[in-house]
Amino acid sequence: SNAGDFDKKQYEDIEYWYKEVHRNRTGEIPTGTIFCGAKSHDVDYGCCVPGNQWVPHACLCSFDDGPKDALAFVQEKKILNLNMNIARAFTLSHSDLGKAMRNLYGKMLQTFGYAEEPGSKAYELMVKMKNFSYMPPGGFIMWHTNRYDNTQASYRMYMYAVDVDGGSSFKYLSPEGELVEVPDFHGAVRLFSNTHVDAETGKQSYLWHTVAA
């Protein structure tokens, strides 16, 4: 919804499934073996879920019991089928432009005194871009809070390159529940915290936000 009148409970459930269950942070999805045969899929989803995306050869599943309809197979595995879209965009994270962005970000960190060596695990995790996408007209990322990403910091930084100023916008719901729409412009950088702490009660709430083109 562009108007901010979405079903928050439904979106909370979607974000939980995508961030926690689908990535197996809850441990609900059996991890199985790396090389899993077709018969093992009734139990061992491990080689085919995003939680194992960094495991070497994790997606080399073998099917030795005859041809299969790939679409029908995935649809049968409800735990793999979220029946939703979290975004309408094309990812560029692994493109040459994405690599160039990571390199520039790493050089900037070093300029500010970041001491980890390029190529180290800590360095690679630091320069990794969480999301780098092209959103065509009508593109969006769903309303979300990032509440499950606050393991180290609650701050987010969005950087924009647009062909038409005002052709897309960053939207959020204020702590009072009001919709705020901030038009984008080429070169815009937005730094914000997704966590609000009530000064009187100390209760935490999370910032509902989205980007829409």
Short mmCIF file of C-alpha atoms in Angstrom, two decimals:
data_model
loop_
_atom_site.label_atom_id
_atom_site.label_comp_id
_atom_site.label_asym_id
_atom_site.label_seq_id
_atom_site.Cartn_x
_atom_site.Cartn_y
_atom_site.Cartn_z
CA SER A 1 0.00 0.00 0.00
CA ASN A 2 1.35 3.44 -0.93
CA ALA A 3 -1.05 5.05 1.55
CA GLY A 4 0.37 3.38 4.66
CA ASP A 5 -2.94 1.69 5.52
CA PHE A 6 -1.60 -1.86 5.26
CA ASP A 7 -2.30 -4.79 7.59
CA LYS A 8 0.64 -4.50 9.99
CA LYS A 9 0.08 -7.95 11.52
CA GLN A 10 0.26 -9.58 8.10
CA TYR A 11 3.45 -7.71 7.21
CA GLU A 12 4.97 -8.53 10.61
CA ASP A 13 4.33 -12.21 9.89
CA ILE A 14 5.84 -11.93 6.40
CA GLU A 15 8.96 -10.22 7.74
CA TYR A 16 9.32 -12.84 10.48
CA TRP A 17 9.06 -15.71 8.02
CA TYR A 18 11.46 -14.11 5.56
CA LYS A 19 14.08 -13.00 8.10
CA GLU A 20 13.87 -15.75 10.69
CA VAL A 21 12.22 -18.94 9.44
CA HIS A 22 13.07 -18.86 5.73
CA ARG A 23 16.73 -18.17 6.58
CA ASN A 24 16.58 -20.89 9.22
CA ARG A 25 17.60 -18.66 12.11
CA THR A 26 14.98 -20.49 14.16
CA GLY A 27 16.40 -23.91 13.34
CA GLU A 28 13.02 -25.14 12.13
CA ILE A 29 14.29 -26.28 8.73
CA PRO A 30 16.40 -29.47 8.84
CA THR A 31 19.80 -28.73 7.36
CA GLY A 32 20.47 -32.14 5.84
CA THR A 33 23.55 -33.01 3.83
CA ILE A 34 25.24 -30.87 1.21
CA PHE A 35 24.80 -33.40 -1.60
CA CYS A 36 21.24 -34.62 -1.17
CA GLY A 37 19.45 -37.07 -3.42
CA ALA A 38 15.87 -36.71 -4.54
CA LYS A 39 14.49 -39.12 -1.95
CA SER A 40 16.00 -37.12 0.92
CA HIS A 41 14.00 -33.99 0.10
CA ASP A 42 11.00 -35.17 2.09
CA VAL A 43 13.06 -34.45 5.20
CA ASP A 44 16.33 -32.77 4.24
CA TYR A 45 15.73 -29.32 2.81
CA GLY A 46 19.23 -28.19 3.74
CA CYS A 47 20.78 -27.95 0.29
CA CYS A 48 17.94 -25.88 -1.14
CA VAL A 49 17.20 -23.11 1.34
CA PRO A 50 18.72 -19.60 1.57
CA GLY A 51 20.07 -20.40 5.05
CA ASN A 52 22.74 -22.51 3.33
CA GLN A 53 23.47 -20.11 0.49
CA TRP A 54 27.10 -19.69 1.58
CA VAL A 55 27.78 -23.43 1.92
CA PRO A 56 30.07 -24.57 -0.93
CA HIS A 57 28.21 -26.64 -3.55
CA ALA A 58 25.03 -26.38 -1.44
CA CYS A 59 22.76 -26.18 -4.47
CA LEU A 60 24.12 -29.18 -6.36
CA CYS A 61 21.11 -31.34 -5.57
CA SER A 62 20.91 -34.57 -7.53
CA PHE A 63 17.77 -36.19 -8.88
CA ASP A 64 18.55 -39.77 -9.80
CA ASP A 65 15.02 -41.17 -9.86
CA GLY A 66 13.93 -39.80 -13.23
CA PRO A 67 12.92 -36.42 -14.71
CA LYS A 68 11.03 -33.97 -12.49
CA ASP A 69 8.93 -30.87 -13.08
CA ALA A 70 10.99 -28.23 -11.24
CA LEU A 71 8.05 -25.86 -10.68
CA ALA A 72 5.82 -28.64 -9.34
CA PHE A 73 8.61 -29.87 -7.08
CA VAL A 74 9.13 -26.44 -5.49
CA GLN A 75 5.40 -25.90 -5.08
CA GLU A 76 5.12 -29.21 -3.23
CA LYS A 77 7.65 -27.99 -0.65
CA LYS A 78 5.55 -25.43 1.17
CA ILE A 79 8.41 -24.56 3.50
CA LEU A 80 10.29 -23.26 0.44
CA ASN A 81 7.30 -21.46 -1.05
CA LEU A 82 6.51 -18.21 0.76
CA ASN A 83 3.73 -17.26 -1.68
CA MET A 84 4.69 -13.59 -1.53
CA ASN A 85 6.85 -10.90 -3.09
CA ILE A 86 8.99 -8.80 -0.78
CA ALA A 87 10.15 -6.55 -3.60
CA ARG A 88 9.73 -5.73 -7.26
CA ALA A 89 13.28 -4.97 -8.32
CA PHE A 90 16.34 -6.37 -10.07
CA THR A 91 19.29 -7.16 -7.82
CA LEU A 92 22.66 -5.74 -8.84
CA SER A 93 24.63 -6.92 -5.81
CA HIS A 94 26.73 -9.39 -7.81
CA SER A 95 27.17 -7.22 -10.89
CA ASP A 96 30.37 -5.39 -11.87
CA LEU A 97 28.77 -2.19 -10.58
CA GLY A 98 28.06 -3.91 -7.27
CA LYS A 99 31.70 -4.97 -6.97
CA ALA A 100 32.83 -1.44 -7.76
CA MET A 101 30.54 -0.05 -5.06
CA ARG A 102 31.94 -2.49 -2.49
CA ASN A 103 35.50 -1.51 -3.41
CA LEU A 104 34.74 2.20 -3.07
CA TYR A 105 33.02 1.62 0.27
CA GLY A 106 36.02 -0.37 1.51
CA LYS A 107 38.43 2.43 0.52
CA MET A 108 36.24 4.94 2.33
CA LEU A 109 36.28 2.80 5.49
CA GLN A 110 40.05 2.59 5.35
CA THR A 111 40.26 6.36 4.95
CA PHE A 112 38.33 6.69 8.21
CA GLY A 113 40.67 4.28 9.99
CA TYR A 114 39.07 0.86 9.53
CA ALA A 115 41.93 -1.52 10.30
CA GLU A 116 40.82 -4.90 8.94
CA GLU A 117 42.78 -6.17 5.94
CA PRO A 118 41.02 -6.33 2.55
CA GLY A 119 40.19 -9.94 1.83
CA SER A 120 39.74 -10.89 5.48
CA LYS A 121 36.39 -12.31 6.60
CA ALA A 122 35.70 -9.30 8.82
CA TYR A 123 36.47 -6.91 5.96
CA GLU A 124 34.27 -8.77 3.47
CA LEU A 125 31.36 -8.79 5.92
CA MET A 126 31.79 -5.07 6.51
CA VAL A 127 31.77 -4.06 2.84
CA LYS A 128 28.98 -6.44 1.84
CA MET A 129 25.95 -4.54 0.58
CA LYS A 130 22.71 -5.74 2.09
CA ASN A 131 20.69 -4.60 -0.89
CA PHE A 132 21.68 -3.06 -4.20
CA SER A 133 18.81 -3.04 -6.67
CA TYR A 134 17.29 -1.35 -9.68
CA MET A 135 13.62 -0.53 -9.22
CA PRO A 136 11.74 0.07 -12.47
CA PRO A 137 8.63 2.26 -12.52
CA GLY A 138 6.14 0.52 -10.26
CA GLY A 139 8.97 -1.12 -8.31
CA PHE A 140 8.99 -1.31 -4.53
CA ILE A 141 10.26 -3.07 -1.46
CA MET A 142 7.51 -4.15 0.89
CA TRP A 143 6.72 -2.30 4.11
CA HIS A 144 9.11 -3.60 6.76
CA THR A 145 10.86 -2.66 10.00
CA ASN A 146 14.27 -4.47 9.96
CA ARG A 147 13.57 -5.41 13.57
CA TYR A 148 15.34 -8.75 13.07
CA ASP A 149 18.48 -7.08 11.69
CA ASN A 150 19.30 -5.08 14.84
CA THR A 151 21.96 -7.47 16.10
CA GLN A 152 24.66 -4.77 15.99
CA ALA A 153 23.13 -1.43 15.05
CA SER A 154 19.71 0.05 14.40
CA TYR A 155 20.87 2.48 11.73
CA ARG A 156 20.22 2.16 8.01
CA MET A 157 21.70 4.12 5.10
CA TYR A 158 19.94 4.35 1.73
CA MET A 159 21.70 5.88 -1.29
CA TYR A 160 19.81 6.77 -4.47
CA ALA A 161 20.57 7.18 -8.14
CA VAL A 162 17.47 8.21 -10.10
CA ASP A 163 16.80 9.37 -13.65
CA VAL A 164 13.93 11.66 -12.62
CA ASP A 165 13.96 13.61 -9.35
CA GLY A 166 10.78 12.84 -7.46
CA GLY A 167 10.06 9.75 -9.56
CA SER A 168 10.40 7.56 -6.47
CA SER A 169 10.19 8.14 -2.76
CA PHE A 170 11.12 6.92 0.70
CA LYS A 171 8.05 6.48 2.89
CA TYR A 172 7.69 5.79 6.58
CA LEU A 173 5.17 5.86 9.38
CA SER A 174 6.01 8.30 12.16
CA PRO A 175 5.80 7.14 15.82
CA GLU A 176 2.37 8.80 15.82
CA GLY A 177 1.29 6.65 12.87
CA GLU A 178 1.34 9.41 10.25
CA LEU A 179 2.50 8.61 6.71
CA VAL A 180 5.55 10.65 5.68
CA GLU A 181 6.65 10.64 2.04
CA VAL A 182 10.10 11.97 1.11
CA PRO A 183 10.68 12.33 -2.67
CA ASP A 184 14.01 11.00 -3.94
CA PHE A 185 16.56 12.96 -5.93
CA HIS A 186 19.73 11.88 -7.69
CA GLY A 187 22.55 11.48 -5.17
CA ALA A 188 20.29 11.47 -2.10
CA VAL A 189 21.62 9.72 1.03
CA ARG A 190 19.27 8.88 3.90
CA LEU A 191 20.62 7.83 7.28
CA PHE A 192 18.05 6.82 9.88
CA SER A 193 17.43 4.58 12.88
CA ASN A 194 14.68 2.01 12.60
CA THR A 195 14.20 1.92 16.40
CA HIS A 196 12.28 4.48 18.45
CA VAL A 197 12.49 4.51 22.23
CA ASP A 198 9.68 6.27 24.09
CA ALA A 199 11.28 8.86 26.39
CA GLU A 200 8.70 8.27 29.13
CA THR A 201 8.08 4.53 29.07
CA GLY A 202 11.33 3.29 27.52
CA LYS A 203 9.30 1.05 25.22
CA GLN A 204 10.86 0.25 21.86
CA SER A 205 8.98 0.45 18.58
CA TYR A 206 10.23 -0.08 15.05
CA LEU A 207 10.04 2.19 12.03
CA TRP A 208 7.76 0.97 9.27
CA HIS A 209 9.33 2.08 6.00
CA THR A 210 9.37 1.37 2.28
CA VAL A 211 10.74 2.61 -1.03
CA ALA A 212 8.46 2.88 -4.06
CA ALA A 213 9.13 3.96 -7.64
#
